[in-house]
Short mmCIF file of C-alpha atoms in Angstrom, two decimals:
data_model
loop_
_atom_site.label_atom_id
_atom_site.label_comp_id
_atom_site.label_asym_id
_atom_site.label_seq_id
_atom_site.Cartn_x
_atom_site.Cartn_y
_atom_site.Cartn_z
CA UNK A 1 95.76 33.69 -35.13
CA UNK A 2 93.45 36.28 -34.54
CA UNK A 3 89.33 35.36 -34.55
CA UNK A 4 88.95 37.03 -39.12
CA UNK A 5 91.63 33.80 -39.96
CA UNK A 6 89.59 31.34 -38.17
CA UNK A 7 87.42 28.99 -40.28
CA UNK A 8 84.46 26.95 -38.33
CA UNK A 9 82.44 24.03 -39.62
CA UNK A 10 79.08 23.19 -38.80
CA UNK A 11 77.03 19.96 -38.50
CA UNK A 12 72.87 20.04 -38.06
CA UNK A 13 71.45 17.24 -36.81
CA UNK A 14 67.50 16.96 -36.14
CA UNK A 15 64.68 18.79 -36.52
CA UNK A 16 63.75 22.10 -38.49
CA UNK A 17 64.26 24.48 -35.11
CA UNK A 18 68.17 23.14 -35.11
CA UNK A 19 68.75 23.91 -37.94
CA UNK A 20 66.85 27.63 -37.28
CA UNK A 21 69.67 27.28 -33.43
CA UNK A 22 72.15 26.35 -35.99
CA UNK A 23 71.69 29.62 -38.54
CA UNK A 24 71.12 31.58 -35.79
CA UNK A 25 75.44 30.59 -34.19
CA UNK A 26 76.93 31.08 -37.19
CA UNK A 27 76.09 34.55 -37.36
CA UNK A 28 77.61 34.55 -34.44
CA UNK A 29 80.90 33.53 -35.52
CA UNK A 30 80.61 35.12 -38.85
CA UNK A 31 80.07 39.03 -36.17
CA UNK A 32 83.20 37.36 -34.46
CA UNK A 33 85.43 37.70 -37.80
CA UNK A 34 84.35 33.26 -38.30
CA UNK A 35 84.52 32.00 -42.04
CA UNK A 36 81.94 29.22 -42.39
CA UNK A 37 83.22 26.26 -44.02
CA UNK A 38 81.97 23.74 -44.97
CA UNK A 39 81.82 20.68 -42.44
CA UNK A 40 84.32 18.21 -44.33
CA UNK A 41 86.76 21.21 -44.15
CA UNK A 42 89.09 21.79 -43.03
CA UNK A 43 88.08 24.55 -39.67
CA UNK A 44 89.36 25.16 -36.25
CA UNK A 45 86.76 25.34 -35.01
CA UNK A 46 83.27 22.69 -35.50
CA UNK A 47 79.96 22.69 -33.84
CA UNK A 48 77.05 19.99 -33.88
CA UNK A 49 74.06 20.67 -33.00
CA UNK A 50 72.49 17.58 -31.05
CA UNK A 51 69.71 15.87 -31.56
CA UNK A 52 68.34 12.85 -29.05
CA UNK A 53 65.30 12.83 -30.12
CA UNK A 54 65.43 9.02 -31.00
CA UNK A 55 68.25 6.58 -30.09
CA UNK A 56 69.79 7.26 -33.88
CA UNK A 57 69.43 11.47 -33.72
CA UNK A 58 71.90 9.73 -30.06
CA UNK A 59 74.43 6.99 -32.57
CA UNK A 60 74.55 10.19 -35.46
CA UNK A 61 75.71 13.03 -32.99
CA UNK A 62 78.31 11.06 -31.68
CA UNK A 63 79.11 9.75 -35.22
CA UNK A 64 79.21 13.11 -36.56
CA UNK A 65 81.54 14.28 -33.40
CA UNK A 66 83.99 11.18 -34.35
CA UNK A 67 83.87 12.32 -37.65
CA UNK A 68 84.77 16.64 -37.19
CA UNK A 69 88.15 15.68 -34.97
CA UNK A 70 89.03 12.70 -37.76
CA UNK A 71 89.16 15.74 -40.35
CA UNK A 72 90.73 18.29 -38.57
CA UNK A 73 92.60 16.74 -34.72
CA UNK A 74 93.78 19.73 -33.76
CA UNK A 75 90.00 21.64 -34.04
CA UNK A 76 87.70 22.73 -31.54
CA UNK A 77 84.63 20.41 -31.09
CA UNK A 78 82.41 21.53 -30.12
CA UNK A 79 78.80 19.56 -29.19
CA UNK A 80 75.73 21.39 -28.76
CA UNK A 81 71.90 20.54 -27.99
CA UNK A 82 69.66 17.73 -27.18
CA UNK A 83 71.39 15.22 -26.60
CA UNK A 84 74.58 17.24 -25.15
CA UNK A 85 71.49 18.78 -22.60
CA UNK A 86 69.57 15.59 -21.69
CA UNK A 87 73.25 13.12 -21.60
CA UNK A 88 75.77 15.24 -20.59
CA UNK A 89 77.61 12.42 -18.20
CA UNK A 90 77.11 10.64 -22.08
CA UNK A 91 78.53 13.47 -24.05
CA UNK A 92 81.47 13.80 -21.61
CA UNK A 93 82.87 10.51 -21.47
CA UNK A 94 83.38 10.87 -25.82
CA UNK A 95 87.40 11.69 -25.51
CA UNK A 96 86.71 13.69 -28.79
CA UNK A 97 84.23 16.25 -27.20
CA UNK A 98 86.43 18.92 -25.78
CA UNK A 99 83.74 21.66 -25.79
CA UNK A 100 79.64 20.50 -23.99
CA UNK A 101 77.21 23.45 -24.41
CA UNK A 102 73.20 22.40 -24.04
CA UNK A 103 69.98 23.70 -25.45
CA UNK A 104 71.04 27.12 -22.84
CA UNK A 105 73.12 29.88 -22.95
CA UNK A 106 74.14 29.14 -26.77
CA UNK A 107 74.83 32.42 -27.70
CA UNK A 108 77.62 32.94 -25.64
CA UNK A 109 79.23 30.26 -27.59
CA UNK A 110 82.65 31.89 -28.50
CA UNK A 111 83.11 32.88 -25.17
CA UNK A 112 83.29 29.38 -24.10
CA UNK A 113 85.55 28.06 -26.78
CA UNK A 114 88.11 31.09 -25.81
CA UNK A 115 87.61 29.30 -22.27
CA UNK A 116 88.66 27.14 -22.85
CA UNK A 117 91.58 27.90 -25.21
CA UNK A 118 92.98 29.42 -22.04
CA UNK A 119 91.88 26.66 -19.79
CA UNK A 120 90.71 23.51 -21.85
CA UNK A 121 89.22 21.73 -18.29
CA UNK A 122 87.04 24.34 -18.59
CA UNK A 123 84.98 22.28 -20.93
CA UNK A 124 81.14 20.98 -19.29
CA UNK A 125 78.91 24.47 -20.64
CA UNK A 126 75.66 22.59 -19.49
CA UNK A 127 73.42 23.49 -17.47
CA UNK A 128 69.67 23.54 -16.05
CA UNK A 129 67.23 23.89 -19.04
CA UNK A 130 64.29 22.70 -16.72
CA UNK A 131 64.19 26.22 -14.11
CA UNK A 132 64.47 28.71 -17.55
CA UNK A 133 61.80 31.29 -17.69
CA UNK A 134 63.00 33.64 -20.97
CA UNK A 135 63.83 33.08 -24.75
CA UNK A 136 67.45 32.46 -25.23
CA UNK A 137 68.18 35.31 -27.42
CA UNK A 138 69.45 33.85 -30.22
CA UNK A 139 67.66 35.28 -33.49
CA UNK A 140 69.15 35.56 -37.43
CA UNK A 141 69.20 38.94 -39.73
CA UNK A 142 69.36 36.62 -43.07
CA UNK A 143 68.08 33.45 -44.36
CA UNK A 144 70.80 31.92 -46.88
CA UNK A 145 69.90 30.58 -49.59
CA UNK A 146 65.71 29.80 -49.18
CA UNK A 147 62.59 30.89 -50.80
CA UNK A 148 61.02 30.53 -47.09
CA UNK A 149 61.91 31.85 -43.45
CA UNK A 150 62.41 29.30 -40.73
CA UNK A 151 61.32 32.41 -37.93
CA UNK A 152 61.54 30.18 -34.64
CA UNK A 153 58.69 32.60 -32.26
CA UNK A 154 58.86 29.68 -29.29
CA UNK A 155 61.07 27.29 -27.10
CA UNK A 156 60.03 24.35 -25.06
CA UNK A 157 57.40 21.81 -23.67
CA UNK A 158 55.11 21.15 -21.49
CA UNK A 159 53.31 18.45 -22.09
CA UNK A 160 55.31 15.47 -21.12
CA UNK A 161 54.39 12.37 -23.36
CA UNK A 162 55.25 10.00 -22.34
CA UNK A 163 57.37 8.38 -25.01
CA UNK A 164 59.19 11.60 -25.28
CA UNK A 165 62.30 13.54 -23.93
CA UNK A 166 62.25 17.01 -25.98
CA UNK A 167 60.37 18.47 -22.96
CA UNK A 168 63.27 17.40 -20.87
CA UNK A 169 66.44 18.66 -23.23
CA UNK A 170 64.27 21.88 -24.49
CA UNK A 171 62.81 22.80 -20.78
CA UNK A 172 58.73 24.69 -19.95
CA UNK A 173 57.14 25.86 -22.55
CA UNK A 174 59.13 30.42 -23.18
CA UNK A 175 57.78 32.50 -25.97
CA UNK A 176 59.02 34.61 -27.48
CA UNK A 177 58.93 38.93 -27.80
CA UNK A 178 56.17 39.63 -30.56
CA UNK A 179 57.87 42.43 -31.57
CA UNK A 180 61.17 40.76 -32.06
CA UNK A 181 59.17 37.96 -34.09
CA UNK A 182 58.22 41.27 -35.90
CA UNK A 183 60.48 42.91 -36.61
CA UNK A 184 63.12 39.12 -37.94
CA UNK A 185 59.76 38.50 -39.60
CA UNK A 186 60.48 42.82 -41.52
CA UNK A 187 63.94 41.86 -41.98
CA UNK A 188 63.61 38.51 -43.93
CA UNK A 189 60.10 39.91 -46.21
CA UNK A 190 63.21 43.33 -47.14
CA UNK A 191 66.07 40.69 -48.65
CA UNK A 192 63.10 39.52 -50.70
CA UNK A 193 61.53 36.17 -48.64
CA UNK A 194 57.49 36.36 -48.97
CA UNK A 195 56.59 33.04 -47.09
CA UNK A 196 57.33 32.20 -43.75
CA UNK A 197 57.13 29.68 -41.67
CA UNK A 198 56.62 29.31 -38.06
CA UNK A 199 58.62 27.20 -36.21
CA UNK A 200 59.18 26.02 -31.73
CA UNK A 201 59.40 23.20 -29.99
CA UNK A 202 55.10 23.29 -29.19
CA UNK A 203 54.06 26.29 -31.20
CA UNK A 204 50.32 26.31 -29.99
CA UNK A 205 51.49 27.25 -26.74
CA UNK A 206 53.06 29.96 -27.74
CA UNK A 207 51.58 32.41 -24.89
CA UNK A 208 50.45 30.76 -22.34
CA UNK A 209 53.96 31.03 -20.72
CA UNK A 210 52.82 35.69 -20.63
CA UNK A 211 48.64 35.34 -20.16
CA UNK A 212 48.03 37.52 -18.13
CA UNK A 213 51.40 39.04 -17.18
CA UNK A 214 51.61 43.15 -17.92
CA UNK A 215 52.86 41.60 -21.54
CA UNK A 216 50.99 39.86 -22.59
CA UNK A 217 50.93 39.35 -26.02
CA UNK A 218 48.12 37.19 -26.78
CA UNK A 219 48.16 33.94 -28.84
CA UNK A 220 49.34 31.76 -31.15
CA UNK A 221 46.64 33.77 -33.69
CA UNK A 222 47.43 37.06 -32.73
CA UNK A 223 51.17 36.38 -33.67
CA UNK A 224 49.30 35.54 -37.08
CA UNK A 225 47.55 38.40 -37.68
CA UNK A 226 49.59 40.38 -36.56
CA UNK A 227 52.56 39.24 -39.32
CA UNK A 228 49.98 39.75 -41.60
CA UNK A 229 50.16 43.25 -41.84
CA UNK A 230 53.97 42.71 -42.72
CA UNK A 231 53.50 44.61 -46.77
CA UNK A 232 55.25 42.70 -49.06
CA UNK A 233 54.44 39.37 -46.82
CA UNK A 234 52.48 36.75 -49.12
CA UNK A 235 52.74 33.94 -46.74
CA UNK A 236 52.02 32.81 -43.75
CA UNK A 237 53.37 28.32 -43.02
CA UNK A 238 52.99 26.97 -39.38
CA UNK A 239 54.86 24.76 -38.55
CA UNK A 240 53.95 21.00 -36.04
CA UNK A 241 50.28 21.95 -34.41
CA UNK A 242 48.89 20.42 -31.08
CA UNK A 243 45.35 19.23 -32.44
CA UNK A 244 43.33 21.09 -29.92
CA UNK A 245 44.32 24.18 -30.09
CA UNK A 246 42.36 24.29 -33.84
CA UNK A 247 38.91 25.57 -32.60
CA UNK A 248 35.93 27.36 -34.56
CA UNK A 249 36.65 30.77 -33.89
CA UNK A 250 40.32 30.82 -34.50
CA UNK A 251 39.08 28.97 -38.08
CA UNK A 252 37.37 32.00 -38.82
CA UNK A 253 40.18 34.55 -38.92
CA UNK A 254 42.58 32.60 -40.19
CA UNK A 255 39.80 32.29 -43.25
CA UNK A 256 39.94 36.39 -43.02
CA UNK A 257 43.71 36.46 -43.56
CA UNK A 258 45.69 36.65 -47.17
CA UNK A 259 48.62 35.32 -46.34
CA UNK A 260 47.96 32.45 -44.15
CA UNK A 261 48.23 28.69 -45.77
CA UNK A 262 45.65 26.22 -45.54
CA UNK A 263 48.74 23.27 -43.98
CA UNK A 264 47.62 21.76 -40.81
CA UNK A 265 50.17 19.41 -39.19
CA UNK A 266 48.38 18.01 -36.77
CA UNK A 267 50.32 15.56 -34.85
CA UNK A 268 48.77 12.18 -34.00
CA UNK A 269 50.50 9.51 -32.95
CA UNK A 270 48.33 6.74 -33.10
CA UNK A 271 44.86 5.87 -34.48
CA UNK A 272 43.95 3.85 -30.76
CA UNK A 273 42.25 5.67 -28.26
CA UNK A 274 43.98 2.62 -25.75
CA UNK A 275 47.63 3.35 -27.29
CA UNK A 276 46.96 7.53 -26.98
CA UNK A 277 46.04 7.15 -23.37
CA UNK A 278 49.56 5.42 -22.47
CA UNK A 279 51.12 7.88 -24.50
CA UNK A 280 49.48 10.53 -22.51
CA UNK A 281 48.42 12.28 -25.23
CA UNK A 282 45.62 14.90 -24.51
CA UNK A 283 42.75 13.99 -26.86
CA UNK A 284 40.61 11.49 -28.49
CA UNK A 285 40.17 10.06 -32.32
CA UNK A 286 37.52 11.37 -31.98
CA UNK A 287 37.94 14.62 -31.23
CA UNK A 288 40.74 14.28 -33.82
CA UNK A 289 38.43 13.20 -36.49
CA UNK A 290 36.30 16.42 -34.99
CA UNK A 291 39.14 19.19 -35.53
CA UNK A 292 39.39 17.89 -39.04
CA UNK A 293 35.82 18.37 -40.70
CA UNK A 294 36.03 21.38 -38.80
CA UNK A 295 39.48 22.44 -40.69
CA UNK A 296 37.98 21.12 -43.87
CA UNK A 297 34.44 22.54 -43.00
CA UNK A 298 36.24 26.36 -43.36
CA UNK A 299 39.40 25.33 -45.96
CA UNK A 300 37.62 22.52 -48.48
CA UNK A 301 41.59 22.01 -49.59
CA UNK A 302 43.62 22.03 -46.98
CA UNK A 303 46.19 19.75 -46.55
CA UNK A 304 46.64 17.72 -43.45
CA UNK A 305 49.71 15.96 -42.38
CA UNK A 306 50.72 14.65 -39.76
CA UNK A 307 53.00 12.28 -37.47
CA UNK A 308 52.05 8.63 -36.26
CA UNK A 309 54.48 5.91 -34.15
CA UNK A 310 53.76 2.88 -34.27
CA UNK A 311 55.46 -0.10 -32.50
CA UNK A 312 54.95 2.38 -29.20
CA UNK A 313 55.11 -0.35 -25.50
CA UNK A 314 52.36 -2.82 -25.61
CA UNK A 315 50.81 -2.33 -28.89
CA UNK A 316 48.50 -4.63 -29.82
CA UNK A 317 47.59 -5.43 -33.60
CA UNK A 318 44.25 -4.40 -33.27
CA UNK A 319 45.58 -1.33 -31.90
CA UNK A 320 47.85 -0.68 -34.83
CA UNK A 321 44.98 -2.14 -37.38
CA UNK A 322 42.96 1.21 -35.64
CA UNK A 323 45.54 3.15 -36.70
CA UNK A 324 45.83 2.02 -41.03
CA UNK A 325 41.87 2.47 -40.59
CA UNK A 326 42.52 6.86 -38.89
CA UNK A 327 44.60 7.46 -40.90
CA UNK A 328 42.04 5.91 -44.03
CA UNK A 329 38.72 8.46 -42.15
CA UNK A 330 41.21 11.34 -41.88
CA UNK A 331 42.44 11.11 -45.86
CA UNK A 332 46.38 12.21 -44.54
CA UNK A 333 48.22 14.07 -47.60
CA UNK A 334 50.99 13.02 -46.35
CA UNK A 335 51.93 11.11 -43.23
CA UNK A 336 55.33 10.76 -40.98
CA UNK A 337 56.29 7.00 -40.05
CA UNK A 338 58.93 6.75 -37.19
CA UNK A 339 59.26 4.31 -34.93
CA UNK A 340 59.32 3.93 -31.34
CA UNK A 341 62.64 4.92 -29.80
CA UNK A 342 63.29 4.42 -25.76
CA UNK A 343 64.24 6.58 -24.27
CA UNK A 344 66.15 6.46 -21.03
CA UNK A 345 64.11 9.45 -18.63
CA UNK A 346 61.24 9.20 -19.95
CA UNK A 347 58.03 6.54 -18.68
CA UNK A 348 57.88 5.14 -21.20
CA UNK A 349 61.43 3.76 -21.21
CA UNK A 350 60.29 1.12 -18.16
CA UNK A 351 56.80 -0.05 -19.93
CA UNK A 352 55.64 -3.39 -20.56
CA UNK A 353 55.99 -5.08 -23.54
CA UNK A 354 58.49 -3.39 -25.65
CA UNK A 355 57.99 -3.99 -28.84
CA UNK A 356 60.25 -5.82 -30.82
CA UNK A 357 61.99 -4.20 -33.87
CA UNK A 358 61.23 -7.28 -36.28
CA UNK A 359 57.40 -6.07 -36.18
CA UNK A 360 58.31 -2.36 -35.67
CA UNK A 361 59.98 -2.12 -38.78
CA UNK A 362 56.39 -4.09 -40.60
CA UNK A 363 54.95 -1.99 -39.83
CA UNK A 364 56.22 1.02 -40.53
CA UNK A 365 56.27 -0.01 -44.28
CA UNK A 366 53.16 -0.35 -43.79
CA UNK A 367 52.09 2.80 -42.22
CA UNK A 368 54.59 3.98 -45.56
CA UNK A 369 52.16 2.85 -48.22
CA UNK A 370 49.02 4.14 -47.13
CA UNK A 371 50.75 7.42 -46.65
CA UNK A 372 51.70 6.72 -49.99
CA UNK A 373 48.01 5.72 -50.67
CA UNK A 374 46.69 9.20 -49.49
CA UNK A 375 49.25 11.07 -51.19
CA UNK A 376 48.24 10.22 -54.63
CA UNK A 377 44.48 10.48 -53.17
CA UNK A 378 44.98 13.69 -52.15
CA UNK A 379 47.06 14.87 -55.23
CA UNK A 380 44.06 13.82 -57.33
CA UNK A 381 41.50 15.48 -55.61
CA UNK A 382 43.80 19.14 -56.39
CA UNK A 383 43.63 18.00 -60.07
CA UNK A 384 42.41 20.54 -62.73
CA UNK A 385 42.35 23.88 -60.44
CA UNK A 386 44.38 27.09 -60.86
CA UNK A 387 46.57 27.62 -57.20
CA UNK A 388 49.07 29.62 -56.52
CA UNK A 389 52.27 28.74 -56.74
CA UNK A 390 55.52 29.40 -54.93
CA UNK A 391 58.41 28.74 -57.63
CA UNK A 392 61.59 28.15 -55.98
CA UNK A 393 65.06 25.82 -57.18
CA UNK A 394 65.66 25.20 -60.53
CA UNK A 395 64.93 20.98 -61.71
CA UNK A 396 66.71 21.55 -65.14
CA UNK A 397 67.78 24.17 -67.66
CA UNK A 398 63.62 23.80 -68.46
CA UNK A 399 62.27 23.55 -65.64
CA UNK A 400 61.28 24.95 -61.85
CA UNK A 401 59.10 23.57 -59.12
CA UNK A 402 57.21 25.12 -56.53
CA UNK A 403 54.39 25.19 -53.38
CA UNK A 404 51.20 26.38 -53.27
CA UNK A 405 49.57 27.89 -50.30
CA UNK A 406 48.40 24.17 -49.16
CA UNK A 407 51.85 23.06 -50.13
CA UNK A 408 51.52 21.18 -53.19
CA UNK A 409 54.44 20.61 -55.49
CA UNK A 410 54.04 21.51 -59.11
CA UNK A 411 56.42 21.06 -61.63
CA UNK A 412 55.79 23.82 -64.40
CA UNK A 413 58.50 23.73 -67.75
CA UNK A 414 59.04 27.12 -68.83
CA UNK A 415 61.82 28.62 -70.57
CA UNK A 416 61.45 32.26 -68.11
CA UNK A 417 63.07 32.93 -65.08
CA UNK A 418 60.68 32.08 -62.37
CA UNK A 419 62.11 31.47 -59.56
CA UNK A 420 61.20 33.28 -56.27
CA UNK A 421 57.72 34.14 -57.80
CA UNK A 422 54.37 33.81 -57.26
CA UNK A 423 52.50 32.64 -60.60
CA UNK A 424 48.77 31.29 -61.05
CA UNK A 425 49.17 28.01 -62.94
CA UNK A 426 46.27 25.46 -63.59
CA UNK A 427 47.60 22.23 -61.36
CA UNK A 428 46.68 18.82 -63.28
CA UNK A 429 47.68 15.28 -61.38
CA UNK A 430 49.32 12.88 -63.85
CA UNK A 431 50.25 9.29 -62.45
CA UNK A 432 53.74 9.15 -63.88
CA UNK A 433 54.61 11.62 -60.69
CA UNK A 434 54.40 9.78 -57.98
CA UNK A 435 54.38 13.15 -55.50
CA UNK A 436 53.61 16.41 -57.56
CA UNK A 437 51.11 17.98 -60.14
CA UNK A 438 52.26 18.90 -63.07
CA UNK A 439 51.59 22.81 -63.59
CA UNK A 440 50.55 24.96 -67.25
CA UNK A 441 51.10 28.38 -67.07
CA UNK A 442 47.13 30.97 -68.34
#
């Protein structure tokens, strides 16, 4: 059977970067003659792009690996990605796994599959990611079924926060060549996309690995300014940001760009200075609040979202209360709440005073309730404004939903076909809709 007759199914777990990586791998398979099928269908090869950011990520990865083998016991099961990278010995013991590739050399996956077919003992292709210095040439030429395109601009992280396994899974910072990014954005714009989201593992560090080199391509703001020049690109949105990257000078430069979307996802993790110090975070709550003030001085209605971890080792009731108070003081639009997960190989895994799961669950629920209240408050702040909305999928026979530049969801009832279009509408808050605004044509 040649590749033109073969089918491959994908299961992607974890973050948006993993989603991008999977889409790039799909293109490699398609170029190799494979047909992409749904993961639940019969295929000759299954690729499980794993996650390891929490123990649940590991658990889901193992579950999907076993599920693939049940669907077709004769298929080649390829486990790739973060879980494989940090725990190859553990993954190797999963009998359903035929092929292991970490977060390096994934572009060679077809060669690895052929090598395994010729010699079944060749199954471990995991290499040392910590020595990697070059951005892996995984890229997409087409975005499927979306209104906005995720563009991966960098890989890796140099922060090594005490709780985080990601630097061990993804390796050091590697920035993608600016011209390659520009070419990819030009491609997605040429096929009709008006918005891109710049993503990566630690996008604030874009360019730092090349600073001072002959090929110095500047930092993240330089990249955004270059992309702003692309005809037809109406919106540039940022993925998760390190707070201290934001400065008044950088905000001034962003404000000058028509395409920039004022939505800042500033990673927080805790609103307690003592917890932040134990986490190894590189800012204080005072510094964070000042950064938020600087943003709002330039973008008064910027949506500020964040991640907060509850149940970090030793987190006291007082420290958790400080986080609640700080969240209210900032006035976030949304908070992604997650529970601390003990990761072998990180400093925090050895810390005393690991928090009981019951306490984590209570704190997670409490902070999630605060997040809902803050979300409503921010939606109300936008009541009555005229905003540009990029409309996306049809919700029913008469309505569409889209997002403003500051990423607020807006519902508009219309008989007109408007998906993929940017329209000016007047938005209003309605308490019947808990997480969106209502749009009226103007």
